[in-house]
Amino acid sequence: MTAWIDNLLFGLYPYICLAVFFIGSWARFDRDQYTWKSDSSQLLRRGSLRWGSNLFHVGVLVLFFGHFVGMLTPHALYEPFMSAGAKQIMAMVVGGVAGTLGFIGVTLLLHRRLTDARIRATSKTSDILLLWVLWVQLALGLATIPLSAQHLDGSVMMLLAEWAQRIVTFRGGAVELLANAGWVFKAHMFLGMTVFLIFPFTRLVHVWSGFGTLAYITRPYQLVRARRMNLPAGHNQPGNRNAL
């Protein structure tokens, strides 16, 4: 791959995806709040939805937080108690299990949406496209595990993590770190960034609402009082059946 393509895909493209991700999410919430939903098809047919949805969400959530912490945590913070090789083995095991769960889940969801006539008829193009993108992305992620097993010292993982940290901190020299990375890693990274690009235009926006529910932890209890006219005081007390 030529240098200018590397610079385009892994130097400029990440910032385009992040800009669209944040600005697009804000614009959709501001202008089209009635479209801000998960568009669940549970009412049409449950079937494999429970298994597919649960497996997919558990797997993807573990992968998301694993990638977030693993890629963006500087090596100096965990070096005193964990080597790069140990971190890579842990990532391979945890990522392999979570990736397999997520892959099985998204396969069930994709099969359900493509083979059920009622669900297919009510599905948007973006729904099916999103499932295909996630299916390929999870497949690519699983395909990186055998390649990672060829260098258990964690050297390639360190380069990928350093690339991500330089991108989010706007430091130069990020693209050069990927010079020797395999095409599977690069394809996985490119498609992962593409997920952020299409995020504001799909049902994925409901992920923001999931994080927003954390505000309920600190919100005070909601006090609800019944307001009924022309009823004697104490009518709603337990055991007071003759109040009326």
CSV table of N, CA and C in Angstrom, one decimal, residues 11-86:
chain,number,residue,atom,x,y,z
A,11,GLY,N,-4.4,8.3,8.7
A,11,GLY,CA,-4.0,9.6,9.2
A,11,GLY,C,-5.1,10.7,9.2
A,12,LEU,N,-5.8,10.7,8.0
A,12,LEU,CA,-6.9,11.7,7.9
A,12,LEU,C,-8.3,11.1,8.1
A,13,TYR,N,-8.5,9.9,7.7
A,13,TYR,CA,-9.8,9.2,7.8
A,13,TYR,C,-10.3,9.1,9.3
A,14,PRO,N,-9.4,8.8,10.2
A,14,PRO,CA,-9.9,8.7,11.6
A,14,PRO,C,-10.5,10.0,12.1
A,15,TYR,N,-10.0,11.2,11.7
A,15,TYR,CA,-10.5,12.4,12.2
A,15,TYR,C,-11.8,12.7,11.5
A,16,ILE,N,-12.0,12.3,10.2
A,16,ILE,CA,-13.2,12.5,9.5
A,16,ILE,C,-14.3,11.7,10.2
A,17,CYS,N,-14.0,10.4,10.6
A,17,CYS,CA,-15.0,9.6,11.2
A,17,CYS,C,-15.3,10.1,12.6
A,18,LEU,N,-14.4,10.6,13.4
A,18,LEU,CA,-14.7,11.1,14.7
A,18,LEU,C,-15.5,12.4,14.6
A,19,ALA,N,-15.2,13.2,13.6
A,19,ALA,CA,-16.0,14.5,13.5
A,19,ALA,C,-17.4,14.2,13.1
A,20,VAL,N,-17.6,13.3,12.1
A,20,VAL,CA,-19.0,12.9,11.8
A,20,VAL,C,-19.7,12.2,12.9
A,21,PHE,N,-19.0,11.4,13.7
A,21,PHE,CA,-19.5,10.7,14.8
A,21,PHE,C,-20.1,11.7,15.9
A,22,PHE,N,-19.3,12.6,16.3
A,22,PHE,CA,-19.8,13.6,17.3
A,22,PHE,C,-20.8,14.6,16.8
A,23,ILE,N,-20.4,15.3,15.7
A,23,ILE,CA,-21.3,16.3,15.1
A,23,ILE,C,-22.6,15.7,14.6
A,24,GLY,N,-22.5,14.6,13.9
A,24,GLY,CA,-23.7,13.9,13.4
A,24,GLY,C,-24.6,13.5,14.5
A,25,SER,N,-24.1,12.9,15.6
A,25,SER,CA,-24.9,12.5,16.7
A,25,SER,C,-25.6,13.7,17.3
A,26,TRP,N,-24.9,14.7,17.5
A,26,TRP,CA,-25.5,15.9,18.1
A,26,TRP,C,-26.6,16.5,17.2
A,27,ALA,N,-26.3,16.6,15.9
A,27,ALA,CA,-27.3,17.1,15.0
A,27,ALA,C,-28.5,16.3,14.9
A,28,ARG,N,-28.4,15.0,14.9
A,28,ARG,CA,-29.6,14.1,14.8
A,28,ARG,C,-30.4,14.2,16.1
A,29,PHE,N,-29.7,14.3,17.3
A,29,PHE,CA,-30.5,14.5,18.5
A,29,PHE,C,-31.2,15.8,18.6
A,30,ASP,N,-30.6,16.8,18.0
A,30,ASP,CA,-31.2,18.1,18.0
A,30,ASP,C,-32.3,18.3,17.0
A,31,ARG,N,-32.2,17.6,15.9
A,31,ARG,CA,-33.2,17.9,14.8
A,31,ARG,C,-34.2,16.7,14.6
A,32,ASP,N,-33.8,15.5,15.0
A,32,ASP,CA,-34.7,14.3,14.7
A,32,ASP,C,-34.8,13.4,15.9
A,33,GLN,N,-35.3,13.9,17.0
A,33,GLN,CA,-35.3,13.1,18.2
A,33,GLN,C,-36.3,11.9,18.1
A,34,TYR,N,-37.3,12.1,17.2
A,34,TYR,CA,-38.3,11.0,17.1
A,34,TYR,C,-37.6,9.8,16.3
A,35,THR,N,-36.5,10.0,15.7
A,35,THR,CA,-35.8,8.8,15.0
A,35,THR,C,-34.7,8.3,15.9
A,36,TRP,N,-34.6,8.8,17.1
A,36,TRP,CA,-33.5,8.4,18.0
A,36,TRP,C,-34.1,7.2,18.8
A,37,LYS,N,-33.9,6.0,18.3
A,37,LYS,CA,-34.5,4.8,19.0
A,37,LYS,C,-33.8,3.6,18.4
A,38,SER,N,-34.0,2.5,19.1
A,38,SER,CA,-33.4,1.2,18.6
A,38,SER,C,-34.2,0.5,17.6
A,39,ASP,N,-35.4,0.9,17.4
A,39,ASP,CA,-36.3,0.3,16.3
A,39,ASP,C,-36.3,-1.3,16.5
A,40,SER,N,-36.6,-1.7,17.7
A,40,SER,CA,-36.7,-3.1,18.0
A,40,SER,C,-37.8,-3.8,17.2
A,41,SER,N,-37.5,-5.0,16.7
A,41,SER,CA,-38.5,-5.8,15.9
A,41,SER,C,-39.1,-6.9,16.8
A,42,GLN,N,-39.0,-6.8,18.1
A,42,GLN,CA,-39.4,-7.8,19.0
A,42,GLN,C,-40.9,-8.1,18.9
A,43,LEU,N,-41.7,-7.1,18.6
A,43,LEU,CA,-43.2,-7.3,18.5
A,43,LEU,C,-43.5,-8.1,17.3
A,44,LEU,N,-42.7,-8.1,16.2
A,44,LEU,CA,-43.0,-8.8,15.0
A,44,LEU,C,-42.8,-10.3,15.2
A,45,ARG,N,-41.7,-10.7,15.9
A,45,ARG,CA,-41.4,-12.1,16.2
A,45,ARG,C,-40.2,-12.1,17.1
A,46,ARG,N,-40.3,-12.9,18.2
A,46,ARG,CA,-39.2,-13.0,19.1
A,46,ARG,C,-38.2,-14.0,18.6
A,47,GLY,N,-38.6,-15.3,18.5
A,47,GLY,CA,-37.8,-16.3,17.9
A,47,GLY,C,-36.4,-16.2,18.4
A,48,SER,N,-35.4,-16.1,17.5
A,48,SER,CA,-34.0,-16.0,17.9
A,48,SER,C,-33.5,-14.7,18.4
A,49,LEU,N,-34.4,-13.7,18.5
A,49,LEU,CA,-34.0,-12.4,18.9
A,49,LEU,C,-33.3,-12.4,20.3
A,50,ARG,N,-33.9,-13.2,21.3
A,50,ARG,CA,-33.4,-13.1,22.6
A,50,ARG,C,-31.9,-13.6,22.6
A,51,TRP,N,-31.7,-14.8,22.0
A,51,TRP,CA,-30.3,-15.3,22.0
A,51,TRP,C,-29.4,-14.4,21.2
A,52,GLY,N,-29.9,-14.0,20.0
A,52,GLY,CA,-29.0,-13.2,19.1
A,52,GLY,C,-28.7,-11.8,19.8
A,53,SER,N,-29.7,-11.2,20.3
A,53,SER,CA,-29.5,-9.8,20.9
A,53,SER,C,-28.6,-9.9,22.1
A,54,ASN,N,-28.8,-10.9,23.0
A,54,ASN,CA,-28.1,-11.0,24.2
A,54,ASN,C,-26.6,-11.3,23.9
A,55,LEU,N,-26.4,-12.3,23.1
A,55,LEU,CA,-25.0,-12.7,22.7
A,55,LEU,C,-24.3,-11.6,22.1
A,56,PHE,N,-25.0,-10.9,21.2
A,56,PHE,CA,-24.3,-9.8,20.5
A,56,PHE,C,-24.0,-8.6,21.4
A,57,HIS,N,-24.9,-8.2,22.3
A,57,HIS,CA,-24.6,-7.1,23.1
A,57,HIS,C,-23.6,-7.4,24.2
A,58,VAL,N,-23.6,-8.6,24.7
A,58,VAL,CA,-22.6,-9.0,25.7
A,58,VAL,C,-21.2,-9.0,25.1
A,59,GLY,N,-21.1,-9.6,23.9
A,59,GLY,CA,-19.8,-9.7,23.2
A,59,GLY,C,-19.3,-8.3,22.8
A,60,VAL,N,-20.2,-7.5,22.2
A,60,VAL,CA,-19.7,-6.2,21.7
A,60,VAL,C,-19.4,-5.2,22.9
A,61,LEU,N,-20.1,-5.3,23.9
A,61,LEU,CA,-19.8,-4.4,25.1
A,61,LEU,C,-18.4,-4.7,25.7
A,62,VAL,N,-18.1,-6.0,25.8
A,62,VAL,CA,-16.8,-6.5,26.3
A,62,VAL,C,-15.7,-6.0,25.3
A,63,LEU,N,-16.0,-6.2,24.0
A,63,LEU,CA,-15.0,-5.8,23.0
A,63,LEU,C,-14.8,-4.3,23.0
A,64,PHE,N,-15.9,-3.5,23.1
A,64,PHE,CA,-15.7,-2.1,23.1
A,64,PHE,C,-14.9,-1.5,24.2
A,65,PHE,N,-15.2,-1.9,25.5
A,65,PHE,CA,-14.5,-1.5,26.6
A,65,PHE,C,-13.1,-2.1,26.6
A,66,GLY,N,-12.9,-3.3,26.1
A,66,GLY,CA,-11.6,-3.9,26.0
A,66,GLY,C,-10.7,-3.1,25.1
A,67,HIS,N,-11.2,-2.8,23.9
A,67,HIS,CA,-10.5,-2.0,23.0
A,67,HIS,C,-10.2,-0.6,23.5
A,68,PHE,N,-11.2,0.0,24.1
A,68,PHE,CA,-11.0,1.4,24.6
A,68,PHE,C,-9.9,1.5,25.7
A,69,VAL,N,-10.0,0.6,26.6
A,69,VAL,CA,-9.0,0.6,27.7
A,69,VAL,C,-7.6,0.1,27.1
A,70,GLY,N,-7.7,-1.0,26.4
A,70,GLY,CA,-6.4,-1.6,25.9
A,70,GLY,C,-5.7,-0.7,24.9
A,71,MET,N,-6.4,0.0,24.1
A,71,MET,CA,-5.7,0.8,23.0
A,71,MET,C,-5.3,2.1,23.5
A,72,LEU,N,-6.0,2.7,24.5
A,72,LEU,CA,-5.8,4.1,24.9
A,72,LEU,C,-5.1,4.2,26.2
A,73,THR,N,-4.8,3.1,26.9
A,73,THR,CA,-4.0,3.2,28.1
A,73,THR,C,-2.5,3.2,27.8
A,74,PRO,N,-1.8,4.2,28.2
A,74,PRO,CA,-0.3,4.2,28.0
A,74,PRO,C,0.3,3.0,28.6
A,75,HIS,N,1.3,2.4,27.9
A,75,HIS,CA,2.0,1.2,28.4
A,75,HIS,C,2.7,1.5,29.8
A,76,ALA,N,3.1,2.7,30.1
A,76,ALA,CA,3.8,3.0,31.3
A,76,ALA,C,2.9,2.8,32.5
A,77,LEU,N,1.5,2.9,32.4
A,77,LEU,CA,0.6,2.7,33.5
A,77,LEU,C,0.5,1.3,34.0
A,78,TYR,N,0.6,0.3,33.0
A,78,TYR,CA,0.4,-1.1,33.4
A,78,TYR,C,1.7,-1.9,33.4
A,79,GLU,N,2.8,-1.2,32.9
A,79,GLU,CA,4.1,-1.9,32.8
A,79,GLU,C,4.6,-2.5,34.1
A,80,PRO,N,4.4,-1.8,35.3
A,80,PRO,CA,4.9,-2.3,36.5
A,80,PRO,C,4.3,-3.7,36.9
A,81,PHE,N,3.1,-4.0,36.5
A,81,PHE,CA,2.5,-5.3,36.9
A,81,PHE,C,2.1,-6.2,35.8
A,82,MET,N,2.3,-5.7,34.5
A,82,MET,CA,1.9,-6.6,33.4
A,82,MET,C,2.7,-6.2,32.2
A,83,SER,N,3.3,-7.3,31.6
A,83,SER,CA,4.2,-7.0,30.4
A,83,SER,C,3.3,-6.9,29.2
A,84,ALA,N,3.9,-6.5,28.1
A,84,ALA,CA,3.1,-6.3,26.9
A,84,ALA,C,2.7,-7.7,26.4
A,85,GLY,N,3.5,-8.7,26.5
A,85,GLY,CA,3.2,-10.1,26.1
A,85,GLY,C,2.0,-10.6,26.9
A,86,ALA,N,2.0,-10.4,28.2
A,86,ALA,CA,0.9,-10.9,29.0
A,86,ALA,C,-0.4,-10.1,28.7
